[in-house]
Amino acid sequence: GENVEQHPSTLSVQEGDSAVIKCTYSDSASNYFPWYKQELGKRPQLIIDIRSNVGEKKDQRIAVTLNKTAKHFSLHITETQPEDSTVYFCAAAVDDYKLSFGAGTTVTVRA
Amino acid sequence: DTEVTQTPKHLVMGMTNKKSLKCEQHMGHRAMYWYKQKAKKPPELMFVYSYEKLSINESVPSRFSPECPNSSLLNLHLHALQPEDSALYLCASSQVAGGLGLAGNEQFFGPGTRLTVL
């Protein structure tokens, strides 16, 4: 099955700086790569996703890049704010829907 | 309505009890999912229903029994659970399970049921 590795497990950044989280996947058939954030005690919420036919996608301060050859994808958050502090999960899916999640990254933005 | 709802929010049960978790969505989605999430871990897929039929069972023990009575409802029946089954159980839905080609297929998650097995 698909195996997704996510790094780092914790990330502390100064407010206004950028944060980068990296994931690698094992199954070359994976074609859908969503990123979720999950506040403590809350449901996972999609923040951005990318499909295998696209190399980069941006939504305001958030961007995701995908390198199919290397089988890795990354989340970039620019101009970080204290409210960006939470847990982020990457995931990879074959056929759009069978999600395998990374272990998660706890991001702390220092004011 | 763009939400997935789950009941109950919290459930405490003994190892000999039988209980059920319920999930509901009214977004017209035809794929529904059960995930299990332990503390400080990512969600793990348990079951996938596609058009009310079970399409994936990720080798889940038979003490967990899913049911999809109609396209809007998903149940998870629990019987003879173990303390290690204590976790957050998340339901999710998406338009379909696969086959959208270049289109997106976001999974919408419910708030979860916090299950404690004594």
Short mmCIF file of C-alpha atoms in Angstrom, two decimals:
data_model
loop_
_atom_site.label_atom_id
_atom_site.label_comp_id
_atom_site.label_asym_id
_atom_site.label_seq_id
_atom_site.Cartn_x
_atom_site.Cartn_y
_atom_site.Cartn_z
CA GLY A 1 0.00 0.00 0.00
CA GLU A 2 0.86 3.67 -0.09
CA ASN A 3 3.37 4.96 2.47
CA VAL A 4 3.59 8.69 3.14
CA GLU A 5 6.43 10.21 5.14
CA GLN A 6 6.14 13.76 6.48
CA HIS A 7 8.87 16.05 7.82
CA PRO A 8 9.46 17.78 10.11
CA SER A 9 7.28 16.50 12.94
CA THR A 10 7.45 19.90 14.66
CA LEU A 11 8.20 23.32 13.19
CA SER A 12 8.61 26.61 15.01
CA VAL A 13 8.79 29.83 13.00
CA GLN A 14 8.79 33.53 13.74
CA GLU A 15 5.65 35.41 12.79
CA GLY A 16 6.01 36.71 9.24
CA ASP A 17 8.49 34.03 8.20
CA SER A 18 7.71 31.13 5.86
CA ALA A 19 6.99 27.55 6.87
CA VAL A 20 7.70 24.54 4.66
CA ILE A 21 6.51 20.98 5.25
CA LYS A 22 7.68 18.14 3.03
CA CYS A 23 6.14 14.78 2.23
CA THR A 24 7.25 11.81 0.18
CA TYR A 25 5.08 9.00 -1.12
CA SER A 26 5.83 5.51 -2.34
CA ASP A 27 3.13 4.59 -4.85
CA SER A 28 3.75 6.12 -8.25
CA ALA A 29 0.05 5.56 -9.05
CA SER A 30 -0.98 8.18 -6.47
CA ASN A 31 -2.72 11.03 -8.26
CA TYR A 32 -4.27 13.23 -5.59
CA PHE A 33 -2.43 15.04 -2.79
CA PRO A 34 -4.48 16.99 -0.24
CA TRP A 35 -3.25 18.90 2.78
CA TYR A 36 -5.37 19.10 5.91
CA LYS A 37 -5.07 21.08 9.09
CA GLN A 38 -6.56 19.85 12.33
CA GLU A 39 -7.12 22.06 15.35
CA LEU A 40 -6.98 20.28 18.70
CA GLY A 41 -10.22 18.35 19.21
CA LYS A 42 -11.60 19.40 15.82
CA ARG A 43 -12.18 17.75 12.47
CA PRO A 44 -9.51 17.73 9.73
CA GLN A 45 -10.10 20.56 7.26
CA LEU A 46 -8.78 20.70 3.72
CA ILE A 47 -6.54 23.70 3.13
CA ILE A 48 -5.27 22.95 -0.36
CA ASP A 49 -4.92 20.01 -2.72
CA ILE A 50 -3.10 19.21 -5.93
CA ARG A 51 -3.50 16.63 -8.63
CA SER A 52 -0.73 14.73 -10.37
CA ASN A 53 -1.12 16.64 -13.63
CA VAL A 54 -0.21 19.94 -11.92
CA GLY A 55 3.19 20.97 -10.57
CA GLU A 56 2.18 23.85 -8.35
CA LYS A 57 -0.96 25.40 -6.89
CA LYS A 58 -1.35 28.56 -4.87
CA ASP A 59 -4.12 29.99 -2.72
CA GLN A 60 -3.25 33.32 -1.10
CA ARG A 61 -0.51 32.58 1.48
CA ILE A 62 -0.54 28.84 0.89
CA ALA A 63 1.10 26.94 -1.96
CA VAL A 64 1.75 23.31 -2.73
CA THR A 65 4.37 21.92 -5.10
CA LEU A 66 4.54 18.42 -6.52
CA ASN A 67 7.52 16.58 -8.01
CA LYS A 68 6.19 13.36 -9.50
CA THR A 69 9.61 12.14 -10.56
CA ALA A 70 10.98 12.37 -7.05
CA LYS A 71 7.61 11.44 -5.50
CA HIS A 72 7.53 14.33 -3.10
CA PHE A 73 5.27 17.28 -2.45
CA SER A 74 5.54 20.26 -0.16
CA LEU A 75 3.35 22.80 1.60
CA HIS A 76 4.55 26.38 1.75
CA ILE A 77 2.97 28.94 4.06
CA THR A 78 4.19 32.51 3.63
CA GLU A 79 3.83 35.46 6.02
CA THR A 80 2.91 33.14 8.86
CA GLN A 81 0.53 34.35 11.54
CA PRO A 82 -0.10 33.03 15.07
CA GLU A 83 -3.42 31.58 13.88
CA ASP A 84 -1.48 29.30 11.51
CA SER A 85 -0.32 27.37 14.60
CA THR A 86 -1.87 23.92 14.40
CA VAL A 87 -1.25 20.38 13.13
CA TYR A 88 -0.90 19.85 9.39
CA PHE A 89 -1.29 16.49 7.62
CA CYS A 90 -0.32 15.65 4.07
CA ALA A 91 -1.97 12.76 2.29
CA ALA A 92 -1.67 10.86 -0.96
CA ALA A 93 -4.36 8.90 -2.76
CA VAL A 94 -4.56 6.45 -5.62
CA ASP A 95 -7.75 6.93 -7.66
CA ASP A 96 -8.59 10.17 -5.85
CA TYR A 97 -10.04 8.70 -2.72
CA LYS A 98 -8.09 6.11 -0.74
CA LEU A 99 -6.15 8.55 1.43
CA SER A 100 -2.94 7.62 3.22
CA PHE A 101 -1.86 10.32 5.65
CA GLY A 102 1.54 11.45 6.77
CA ALA A 103 2.31 11.48 10.49
CA GLY A 104 1.61 15.20 10.85
CA THR A 105 3.54 18.39 11.56
CA THR A 106 2.85 20.59 14.56
CA VAL A 107 3.50 24.18 13.51
CA THR A 108 4.03 26.90 16.10
CA VAL A 109 4.20 30.52 14.99
CA ARG A 110 5.98 32.70 17.57
CA ALA A 111 4.63 36.22 17.91
CA ASP B 1 -25.99 21.93 3.90
CA THR B 2 -22.22 21.49 3.50
CA GLU B 3 -21.47 19.64 6.71
CA VAL B 4 -20.99 16.10 7.81
CA THR B 5 -22.58 15.46 11.19
CA GLN B 6 -21.81 12.68 13.66
CA THR B 7 -23.54 11.43 16.78
CA PRO B 8 -22.82 10.99 19.57
CA LYS B 9 -19.96 13.38 20.25
CA HIS B 10 -18.70 11.24 23.11
CA LEU B 11 -19.32 7.58 23.94
CA VAL B 12 -18.14 5.50 26.86
CA MET B 13 -18.82 1.78 26.66
CA GLY B 14 -17.84 -1.42 28.35
CA MET B 15 -16.26 -4.33 26.55
CA THR B 16 -19.53 -6.28 26.52
CA ASN B 17 -21.70 -3.44 25.25
CA LYS B 18 -23.18 -2.95 21.80
CA LYS B 19 -23.35 0.59 20.51
CA SER B 20 -23.58 2.43 17.20
CA LEU B 21 -22.01 5.55 15.75
CA LYS B 22 -23.98 7.56 13.24
CA CYS B 23 -22.91 9.83 10.40
CA GLU B 24 -25.04 11.93 8.09
CA GLN B 25 -24.45 14.18 5.08
CA HIS B 26 -26.82 16.00 2.75
CA MET B 27 -24.36 17.12 0.09
CA GLY B 28 -25.40 14.44 -2.39
CA HIS B 29 -22.08 12.67 -1.94
CA ARG B 30 -22.01 9.03 -3.00
CA ALA B 31 -18.85 7.99 -1.14
CA MET B 32 -18.63 7.76 2.64
CA TYR B 33 -15.74 6.77 4.86
CA TRP B 34 -14.89 5.71 8.40
CA TYR B 35 -11.51 6.64 9.85
CA LYS B 36 -9.97 5.90 13.23
CA GLN B 37 -7.65 8.47 14.81
CA LYS B 38 -5.57 7.83 17.92
CA ALA B 39 -4.17 10.76 19.89
CA LYS B 40 -1.32 12.60 18.12
CA LYS B 41 -1.63 10.28 15.10
CA PRO B 42 -3.07 10.74 11.61
CA PRO B 43 -6.47 9.36 10.60
CA GLU B 44 -6.39 5.74 9.44
CA LEU B 45 -8.88 4.54 6.85
CA MET B 46 -11.20 1.76 8.03
CA PHE B 47 -14.02 1.47 5.49
CA VAL B 48 -15.18 3.04 2.24
CA TYR B 49 -18.72 2.91 0.92
CA SER B 50 -19.36 3.77 -2.69
CA TYR B 51 -22.97 4.09 -3.86
CA GLU B 52 -24.09 2.43 -0.62
CA LYS B 53 -21.93 -0.62 -1.21
CA LEU B 54 -18.87 -1.51 0.84
CA SER B 55 -15.88 -1.11 -1.46
CA ILE B 56 -12.96 -1.11 0.96
CA ASN B 57 -12.43 -2.83 4.30
CA GLU B 58 -8.91 -2.15 5.52
CA SER B 59 -8.66 -5.47 7.41
CA VAL B 60 -10.72 -4.08 10.26
CA PRO B 61 -11.66 -6.56 13.05
CA SER B 62 -15.20 -7.90 12.84
CA ARG B 63 -16.13 -6.23 16.14
CA PHE B 64 -16.55 -3.13 13.92
CA SER B 65 -19.48 -3.53 11.53
CA PRO B 66 -20.30 -0.75 9.07
CA GLU B 67 -23.68 -0.15 7.51
CA CYS B 68 -24.89 2.29 4.87
CA PRO B 69 -28.73 2.34 4.96
CA ASN B 70 -28.99 5.03 2.28
CA SER B 71 -26.88 7.57 0.44
CA SER B 72 -27.01 10.07 3.31
CA LEU B 73 -26.39 7.83 6.30
CA LEU B 74 -23.48 5.76 7.53
CA ASN B 75 -23.41 3.73 10.72
CA LEU B 76 -20.65 1.94 12.57
CA HIS B 77 -21.87 -0.82 14.87
CA LEU B 78 -19.59 -1.67 17.76
CA HIS B 79 -19.58 -4.92 19.72
CA ALA B 80 -17.14 -6.50 22.15
CA LEU B 81 -14.58 -3.74 21.76
CA GLN B 82 -11.22 -3.66 23.49
CA PRO B 83 -9.70 -0.75 25.45
CA GLU B 84 -7.20 -0.24 22.61
CA ASP B 85 -10.13 0.63 20.36
CA SER B 86 -10.53 3.89 22.27
CA ALA B 87 -10.01 6.66 19.72
CA LEU B 88 -11.67 9.43 17.74
CA TYR B 89 -13.82 7.94 14.99
CA LEU B 90 -14.18 10.22 12.02
CA CYS B 91 -16.69 9.98 9.23
CA ALA B 92 -16.06 11.64 5.87
CA SER B 93 -17.81 11.97 2.54
CA SER B 94 -16.84 12.88 -1.01
CA GLN B 95 -18.58 13.19 -4.36
CA VAL B 96 -17.58 9.72 -5.43
CA ALA B 97 -14.93 7.13 -4.67
CA GLY B 98 -12.53 7.45 -7.54
CA GLY B 99 -13.04 7.95 -11.23
CA LEU B 100 -13.21 11.74 -11.34
CA GLY B 101 -10.17 11.94 -13.52
CA LEU B 102 -8.87 15.48 -13.45
CA ALA B 103 -11.55 16.79 -11.11
CA GLY B 104 -11.05 17.24 -7.39
CA ASN B 105 -12.54 14.87 -4.87
CA GLU B 106 -12.31 16.61 -1.52
CA GLN B 107 -13.23 14.56 1.49
CA PHE B 108 -15.31 16.46 4.03
CA PHE B 109 -14.86 15.26 7.59
CA GLY B 110 -17.35 15.18 10.41
CA PRO B 111 -16.41 16.33 13.94
CA GLY B 112 -15.88 12.77 15.11
CA THR B 113 -17.08 10.62 17.98
CA ARG B 114 -14.69 10.35 20.92
CA LEU B 115 -14.96 6.69 21.99
CA THR B 116 -13.69 5.35 25.30
CA VAL B 117 -13.80 1.60 25.95
CA LEU B 118 -13.53 0.61 29.59
#
